[in-house]
């Protein structure tokens, strides 16, 4: 990852420290020398997921590079609470790191562009946007309005719709109740496509499907697998409606409490974790699809153009002018 924005923040901090405090190694409020800093890192995936394995690598790298000054305890499976709960906990100072994406639009509207249906052509398009000016613009707003600093990111396998009956076109969605995350745009585009979407935390999805509260949901294959959804769903319908990315973030206050050497170590660890996660992704996504098939799931090709056509008016109506302008910029990125 080109951590240009984060590196810029670090460079500015180093400069201000050198100029304003006679070369002191820390900012106001930093931990005393010898005191171990303990961070809590919560996320929704299970222990076998790419995100968790990369988080463990990141935690080890941070500990190594800070010579034991920073210890990161990881809480998978929403054990610190859901994504929104963990963000609130970071803001309150009772947690420190989280994995989050488009959910942050509830604070920072530009974060909605991280997962607009049919905005991205493929993962190469996603990477170009994340590591370019648009990505920097989104990161800046997250920093200022959510109070979180992006450290590194994961590209995500495309979101697909799962169901107990095959769904090949929007006409198959009549009366189809489905779970979506707490993202208003997702509610509106699936309503426009003909479904009956409802917001539900991911940790409630399995039970909701098992009990018939919902008939389907949409997620990348890695979360379909880690959530055990192959036990309660038969089909993965290749809508591929969202290509996106997700950030690993730390609270601004927690990051700013570090001294300059510690910030540098965390930044370096993040860059190395980024590369580690990318390698895992390349190795595991195709393997996951095969494993889902071996569990009895069937992959269904769908009329993606028909889904795109149905969702487009809802996208335009749902995005604010500033968001829609950014959406059009994304479409134009080569």
GROMACS .gro file of C-alpha atoms in nm:
model
  334
    1UNK     CA    1   0.000   0.000   0.000
    2UNK     CA    2   0.118   0.350  -0.070
    3UNK     CA    3   0.074   0.493   0.278
    4UNK     CA    4   0.121   0.843   0.142
    5UNK     CA    5  -0.136   1.017   0.359
    6UNK     CA    6  -0.032   0.842   0.681
    7UNK     CA    7   0.335   0.896   0.601
    8UNK     CA    8   0.260   1.263   0.546
    9UNK     CA    9   0.104   1.287   0.892
   10UNK     CA   10   0.406   1.113   1.042
   11UNK     CA   11   0.651   1.340   0.859
   12UNK     CA   12   0.467   1.649   0.979
   13UNK     CA   13   0.471   1.517   1.336
   14UNK     CA   14   0.844   1.451   1.321
   15UNK     CA   15   0.909   1.801   1.185
   16UNK     CA   16   0.695   1.973   1.448
   17UNK     CA   17   0.860   1.769   1.723
   18UNK     CA   18   1.211   1.858   1.605
   19UNK     CA   19   1.132   2.227   1.561
   20UNK     CA   20   0.912   2.284   1.862
   21UNK     CA   21   1.065   2.075   2.138
   22UNK     CA   22   1.436   2.065   2.073
   23UNK     CA   23   1.427   1.722   1.911
   24UNK     CA   24   1.219   1.555   2.184
   25UNK     CA   25   1.113   1.201   2.097
   26UNK     CA   26   0.747   1.241   2.187
   27UNK     CA   27   0.427   1.441   2.177
   28UNK     CA   28   0.232   1.560   2.475
   29UNK     CA   29   0.047   1.276   2.650
   30UNK     CA   30   0.281   0.995   2.540
   31UNK     CA   31   0.340   0.694   2.767
   32UNK     CA   32   0.629   0.699   3.011
   33UNK     CA   33   0.944   0.514   2.908
   34UNK     CA   34   0.928   0.147   3.005
   35UNK     CA   35   0.548   0.141   3.030
   36UNK     CA   36   0.386  -0.118   2.801
   37UNK     CA   37   0.107   0.017   2.582
   38UNK     CA   38  -0.176  -0.235   2.545
   39UNK     CA   39  -0.421  -0.200   2.258
   40UNK     CA   40  -0.749  -0.382   2.200
   41UNK     CA   41  -0.821  -0.469   1.836
   42UNK     CA   42  -1.175  -0.587   1.753
   43UNK     CA   43  -1.310  -0.722   1.423
   44UNK     CA   44  -1.597  -0.937   1.290
   45UNK     CA   45  -1.414  -1.225   1.114
   46UNK     CA   46  -1.317  -1.560   1.266
   47UNK     CA   47  -0.968  -1.684   1.355
   48UNK     CA   48  -0.916  -1.853   1.017
   49UNK     CA   49  -0.996  -1.543   0.813
   50UNK     CA   50  -0.738  -1.343   0.613
   51UNK     CA   51  -0.810  -1.033   0.820
   52UNK     CA   52  -0.740  -1.211   1.148
   53UNK     CA   53  -0.424  -1.381   1.025
   54UNK     CA   54  -0.297  -1.046   0.896
   55UNK     CA   55  -0.393  -0.875   1.222
   56UNK     CA   56  -0.186  -1.132   1.410
   57UNK     CA   57   0.110  -1.063   1.180
   58UNK     CA   58   0.065  -0.689   1.233
   59UNK     CA   59   0.052  -0.731   1.611
   60UNK     CA   60   0.371  -0.940   1.608
   61UNK     CA   61   0.549  -0.687   1.386
   62UNK     CA   62   0.446  -0.394   1.608
   63UNK     CA   63   0.565  -0.576   1.919
   64UNK     CA   64   0.895  -0.667   1.753
   65UNK     CA   65   0.960  -0.322   1.607
   66UNK     CA   66   0.882  -0.146   1.937
   67UNK     CA   67   1.087  -0.398   2.138
   68UNK     CA   68   0.783  -0.499   2.339
   69UNK     CA   69   0.662  -0.145   2.411
   70UNK     CA   70   0.327  -0.205   2.234
   71UNK     CA   71   0.116  -0.517   2.279
   72UNK     CA   72  -0.196  -0.570   2.067
   73UNK     CA   73  -0.469  -0.808   2.185
   74UNK     CA   74  -0.699  -0.917   1.902
   75UNK     CA   75  -1.070  -0.987   1.953
   76UNK     CA   76  -1.221  -1.170   1.650
   77UNK     CA   77  -1.585  -1.276   1.599
   78UNK     CA   78  -1.729  -0.942   1.714
   79UNK     CA   79  -1.623  -1.030   2.068
   80UNK     CA   80  -1.577  -0.659   2.145
   81UNK     CA   81  -1.917  -0.591   1.987
   82UNK     CA   82  -2.019  -0.516   1.630
   83UNK     CA   83  -1.830  -0.284   1.398
   84UNK     CA   84  -2.020   0.028   1.503
   85UNK     CA   85  -1.991  -0.068   1.871
   86UNK     CA   86  -1.613  -0.102   1.838
   87UNK     CA   87  -1.581   0.236   1.664
   88UNK     CA   88  -1.782   0.392   1.948
   89UNK     CA   89  -1.558   0.215   2.200
   90UNK     CA   90  -1.245   0.354   2.031
   91UNK     CA   91  -1.393   0.703   2.045
   92UNK     CA   92  -1.467   0.647   2.415
   93UNK     CA   93  -1.116   0.514   2.478
   94UNK     CA   94  -1.214   0.155   2.575
   95UNK     CA   95  -1.087  -0.004   2.250
   96UNK     CA   96  -0.811   0.098   2.011
   97UNK     CA   97  -0.827  -0.066   1.666
   98UNK     CA   98  -1.100  -0.188   1.431
   99UNK     CA   99  -1.151  -0.318   1.079
  100UNK     CA  100  -1.413  -0.106   0.905
  101UNK     CA  101  -1.526   0.015   0.565
  102UNK     CA  102  -1.844   0.168   0.430
  103UNK     CA  103  -2.008   0.159   0.775
  104UNK     CA  104  -1.803   0.471   0.853
  105UNK     CA  105  -2.025   0.673   0.619
  106UNK     CA  106  -2.248   0.721   0.925
  107UNK     CA  107  -1.979   0.970   1.033
  108UNK     CA  108  -1.782   1.040   0.713
  109UNK     CA  109  -2.009   1.054   0.403
  110UNK     CA  110  -1.725   0.993   0.157
  111UNK     CA  111  -1.668   0.649   0.311
  112UNK     CA  112  -1.988   0.544   0.132
  113UNK     CA  113  -1.783   0.537  -0.189
  114UNK     CA  114  -1.586   0.242  -0.052
  115UNK     CA  115  -1.874   0.013  -0.147
  116UNK     CA  116  -2.109   0.170  -0.402
  117UNK     CA  117  -2.265  -0.103  -0.618
  118UNK     CA  118  -2.105  -0.138  -0.960
  119UNK     CA  119  -1.867   0.155  -0.903
  120UNK     CA  120  -1.556  -0.060  -0.948
  121UNK     CA  121  -1.478  -0.282  -1.245
  122UNK     CA  122  -1.235  -0.515  -1.066
  123UNK     CA  123  -0.973  -0.526  -0.790
  124UNK     CA  124  -0.709  -0.346  -0.998
  125UNK     CA  125  -0.952  -0.055  -1.030
  126UNK     CA  126  -1.004  -0.063  -0.652
  127UNK     CA  127  -0.629  -0.051  -0.580
  128UNK     CA  128  -0.575   0.239  -0.819
  129UNK     CA  129  -0.846   0.440  -0.643
  130UNK     CA  130  -0.738   0.354  -0.287
  131UNK     CA  131  -0.376   0.444  -0.348
  132UNK     CA  132  -0.451   0.761  -0.544
  133UNK     CA  133  -0.598   1.102  -0.473
  134UNK     CA  134  -0.953   0.973  -0.418
  135UNK     CA  135  -0.829   0.730  -0.153
  136UNK     CA  136  -0.639   1.007   0.021
  137UNK     CA  137  -0.952   1.224   0.017
  138UNK     CA  138  -1.157   0.948   0.181
  139UNK     CA  139  -0.886   0.876   0.441
  140UNK     CA  140  -0.862   1.244   0.533
  141UNK     CA  141  -1.236   1.263   0.602
  142UNK     CA  142  -1.225   0.943   0.809
  143UNK     CA  143  -0.944   1.092   1.015
  144UNK     CA  144  -1.123   1.421   1.071
  145UNK     CA  145  -1.482   1.303   1.117
  146UNK     CA  146  -1.456   0.951   1.261
  147UNK     CA  147  -1.143   1.013   1.465
  148UNK     CA  148  -0.963   0.713   1.318
  149UNK     CA  149  -0.632   0.681   1.134
  150UNK     CA  150  -0.614   0.424   0.850
  151UNK     CA  151  -0.303   0.206   0.889
  152UNK     CA  152  -0.338  -0.047   0.606
  153UNK     CA  153  -0.617  -0.198   0.397
  154UNK     CA  154  -0.746  -0.522   0.249
  155UNK     CA  155  -0.907  -0.552  -0.092
  156UNK     CA  156  -1.218  -0.765  -0.068
  157UNK     CA  157  -1.354  -1.040  -0.284
  158UNK     CA  158  -1.668  -0.912  -0.462
  159UNK     CA  159  -1.994  -0.921  -0.270
  160UNK     CA  160  -2.231  -1.191  -0.391
  161UNK     CA  161  -2.589  -1.274  -0.301
  162UNK     CA  162  -2.656  -1.606  -0.126
  163UNK     CA  163  -2.989  -1.786  -0.122
  164UNK     CA  164  -3.165  -2.120  -0.089
  165UNK     CA  165  -3.303  -2.097  -0.443
  166UNK     CA  166  -3.102  -1.976  -0.747
  167UNK     CA  167  -3.140  -1.606  -0.833
  168UNK     CA  168  -3.040  -1.518  -1.188
  169UNK     CA  169  -3.211  -1.181  -1.242
  170UNK     CA  170  -3.390  -0.910  -1.041
  171UNK     CA  171  -3.726  -1.070  -1.129
  172UNK     CA  172  -3.629  -1.357  -0.894
  173UNK     CA  173  -3.613  -1.118  -0.596
  174UNK     CA  174  -3.987  -1.068  -0.548
  175UNK     CA  175  -4.065  -1.119  -0.178
  176UNK     CA  176  -3.700  -1.206  -0.107
  177UNK     CA  177  -3.611  -1.094   0.248
  178UNK     CA  178  -3.238  -1.044   0.291
  179UNK     CA  179  -2.984  -0.907   0.534
  180UNK     CA  180  -2.771  -0.602   0.454
  181UNK     CA  181  -2.517  -0.426   0.679
  182UNK     CA  182  -2.597  -0.090   0.835
  183UNK     CA  183  -2.540   0.098   0.510
  184UNK     CA  184  -2.840   0.305   0.392
  185UNK     CA  185  -2.734   0.280   0.027
  186UNK     CA  186  -2.743  -0.101   0.042
  187UNK     CA  187  -3.100  -0.089   0.168
  188UNK     CA  188  -3.206   0.137  -0.117
  189UNK     CA  189  -3.034  -0.044  -0.405
  190UNK     CA  190  -3.172  -0.382  -0.302
  191UNK     CA  191  -3.518  -0.235  -0.261
  192UNK     CA  192  -3.482  -0.091  -0.613
  193UNK     CA  193  -3.377  -0.434  -0.740
  194UNK     CA  194  -3.699  -0.583  -0.597
  195UNK     CA  195  -3.588  -0.743  -0.268
  196UNK     CA  196  -3.693  -0.680   0.094
  197UNK     CA  197  -3.366  -0.587   0.267
  198UNK     CA  198  -3.326  -0.537   0.641
  199UNK     CA  199  -3.031  -0.428   0.854
  200UNK     CA  200  -2.881  -0.695   1.079
  201UNK     CA  201  -2.544  -0.739   1.252
  202UNK     CA  202  -2.331  -1.006   1.087
  203UNK     CA  203  -2.321  -1.214   1.406
  204UNK     CA  204  -2.702  -1.252   1.381
  205UNK     CA  205  -2.709  -1.361   1.014
  206UNK     CA  206  -2.659  -1.737   1.061
  207UNK     CA  207  -2.943  -1.761   1.313
  208UNK     CA  208  -3.163  -1.535   1.099
  209UNK     CA  209  -3.118  -1.765   0.799
  210UNK     CA  210  -3.158  -2.079   1.008
  211UNK     CA  211  -3.485  -1.956   1.158
  212UNK     CA  212  -3.621  -1.817   0.831
  213UNK     CA  213  -3.622  -1.455   0.948
  214UNK     CA  214  -3.435  -1.379   0.624
  215UNK     CA  215  -3.398  -1.583   0.305
  216UNK     CA  216  -3.056  -1.455   0.200
  217UNK     CA  217  -2.771  -1.212   0.247
  218UNK     CA  218  -2.481  -1.065   0.049
  219UNK     CA  219  -2.112  -1.084   0.132
  220UNK     CA  220  -1.773  -1.181  -0.013
  221UNK     CA  221  -1.698  -1.556  -0.020
  222UNK     CA  222  -1.449  -1.530   0.268
  223UNK     CA  223  -1.718  -1.405   0.506
  224UNK     CA  224  -1.970  -1.654   0.366
  225UNK     CA  225  -1.724  -1.924   0.467
  226UNK     CA  226  -1.609  -1.782   0.801
  227UNK     CA  227  -1.973  -1.724   0.900
  228UNK     CA  228  -2.057  -2.089   0.824
  229UNK     CA  229  -2.333  -1.976   0.591
  230UNK     CA  230  -2.285  -2.282   0.368
  231UNK     CA  231  -2.475  -2.470   0.639
  232UNK     CA  232  -2.790  -2.262   0.584
  233UNK     CA  233  -2.761  -2.143   0.221
  234UNK     CA  234  -2.734  -2.341  -0.103
  235UNK     CA  235  -2.645  -2.087  -0.373
  236UNK     CA  236  -2.387  -1.815  -0.428
  237UNK     CA  237  -2.533  -1.594  -0.700
  238UNK     CA  238  -2.250  -1.409  -0.877
  239UNK     CA  239  -2.397  -1.060  -0.869
  240UNK     CA  240  -2.047  -0.922  -0.793
  241UNK     CA  241  -2.232  -0.600  -0.718
  242UNK     CA  242  -1.960  -0.454  -0.497
  243UNK     CA  243  -1.583  -0.460  -0.532
  244UNK     CA  244  -1.440  -0.278  -0.235
  245UNK     CA  245  -1.174  -0.247   0.032
  246UNK     CA  246  -1.169  -0.226   0.408
  247UNK     CA  247  -0.934  -0.039   0.642
  248UNK     CA  248  -0.752  -0.138   0.958
  249UNK     CA  249  -0.780   0.173   1.173
  250UNK     CA  250  -0.652   0.305   1.503
  251UNK     CA  251  -0.800   0.584   1.712
  252UNK     CA  252  -0.638   0.920   1.644
  253UNK     CA  253  -0.580   0.976   2.017
  254UNK     CA  254  -0.415   0.638   2.055
  255UNK     CA  255  -0.184   0.699   1.760
  256UNK     CA  256  -0.097   1.054   1.865
  257UNK     CA  257  -0.009   0.934   2.217
  258UNK     CA  258   0.291   0.747   2.072
  259UNK     CA  259   0.635   0.895   2.051
  260UNK     CA  260   0.794   0.944   1.710
  261UNK     CA  261   0.989   0.616   1.711
  262UNK     CA  262   0.676   0.421   1.802
  263UNK     CA  263   0.473   0.590   1.527
  264UNK     CA  264   0.743   0.501   1.277
  265UNK     CA  265   0.743   0.140   1.396
  266UNK     CA  266   0.363   0.110   1.370
  267UNK     CA  267   0.369   0.264   1.020
  268UNK     CA  268   0.640   0.024   0.904
  269UNK     CA  269   0.454  -0.272   1.055
  270UNK     CA  270   0.138  -0.164   0.873
  271UNK     CA  271   0.317  -0.157   0.537
  272UNK     CA  272   0.457  -0.506   0.595
  273UNK     CA  273   0.118  -0.636   0.710
  274UNK     CA  274  -0.034  -0.491   0.392
  275UNK     CA  275   0.202  -0.703   0.179
  276UNK     CA  276   0.138  -1.009   0.396
  277UNK     CA  277  -0.240  -0.970   0.358
  278UNK     CA  278  -0.218  -0.931  -0.019
  279UNK     CA  279  -0.022  -1.255  -0.047
  280UNK     CA  280  -0.279  -1.436   0.168
  281UNK     CA  281  -0.563  -1.299  -0.043
  282UNK     CA  282  -0.408  -1.427  -0.366
  283UNK     CA  283  -0.359  -1.771  -0.215
  284UNK     CA  284  -0.691  -1.812  -0.039
  285UNK     CA  285  -0.985  -1.665  -0.231
  286UNK     CA  286  -0.994  -1.926  -0.512
  287UNK     CA  287  -0.932  -2.194  -0.249
  288UNK     CA  288  -1.231  -2.068  -0.049
  289UNK     CA  289  -1.462  -2.094  -0.352
  290UNK     CA  290  -1.356  -2.456  -0.400
  291UNK     CA  291  -1.414  -2.528  -0.032
  292UNK     CA  292  -1.762  -2.375  -0.044
  293UNK     CA  293  -1.842  -2.597  -0.341
  294UNK     CA  294  -1.718  -2.899  -0.149
  295UNK     CA  295  -1.958  -2.799   0.131
  296UNK     CA  296  -2.243  -2.820  -0.119
  297UNK     CA  297  -2.280  -2.461  -0.237
  298UNK     CA  298  -2.341  -2.393  -0.606
  299UNK     CA  299  -2.221  -2.079  -0.789
  300UNK     CA  300  -2.479  -1.925  -1.020
  301UNK     CA  301  -2.404  -1.686  -1.308
  302UNK     CA  302  -2.647  -1.394  -1.312
  303UNK     CA  303  -2.747  -1.112  -1.543
  304UNK     CA  304  -2.523  -0.847  -1.386
  305UNK     CA  305  -2.630  -0.581  -1.637
  306UNK     CA  306  -2.991  -0.623  -1.526
  307UNK     CA  307  -2.894  -0.577  -1.158
  308UNK     CA  308  -2.681  -0.273  -1.248
  309UNK     CA  309  -2.968  -0.117  -1.443
  310UNK     CA  310  -3.214  -0.170  -1.156
  311UNK     CA  311  -2.976  -0.028  -0.894
  312UNK     CA  312  -2.846   0.276  -1.086
  313UNK     CA  313  -3.143   0.512  -1.016
  314UNK     CA  314  -3.125   0.433  -0.643
  315UNK     CA  315  -2.751   0.507  -0.644
  316UNK     CA  316  -2.807   0.848  -0.799
  317UNK     CA  317  -3.099   0.929  -0.569
  318UNK     CA  318  -2.919   0.810  -0.255
  319UNK     CA  319  -2.583   0.979  -0.294
  320UNK     CA  320  -2.550   1.344  -0.199
  321UNK     CA  321  -2.413   1.573  -0.472
  322UNK     CA  322  -2.061   1.563  -0.325
  323UNK     CA  323  -2.074   1.182  -0.301
  324UNK     CA  324  -2.212   1.141  -0.653
  325UNK     CA  325  -1.937   1.366  -0.790
  326UNK     CA  326  -1.679   1.138  -0.626
  327UNK     CA  327  -1.862   0.833  -0.764
  328UNK     CA  328  -1.836   0.973  -1.118
  329UNK     CA  329  -1.464   1.038  -1.063
  330UNK     CA  330  -1.420   0.675  -0.962
  331UNK     CA  331  -1.594   0.556  -1.278
  332UNK     CA  332  -1.349   0.762  -1.484
  333UNK     CA  333  -1.032   0.626  -1.317
  334UNK     CA  334  -0.837   0.406  -1.561
   0.00000   0.00000   0.00000
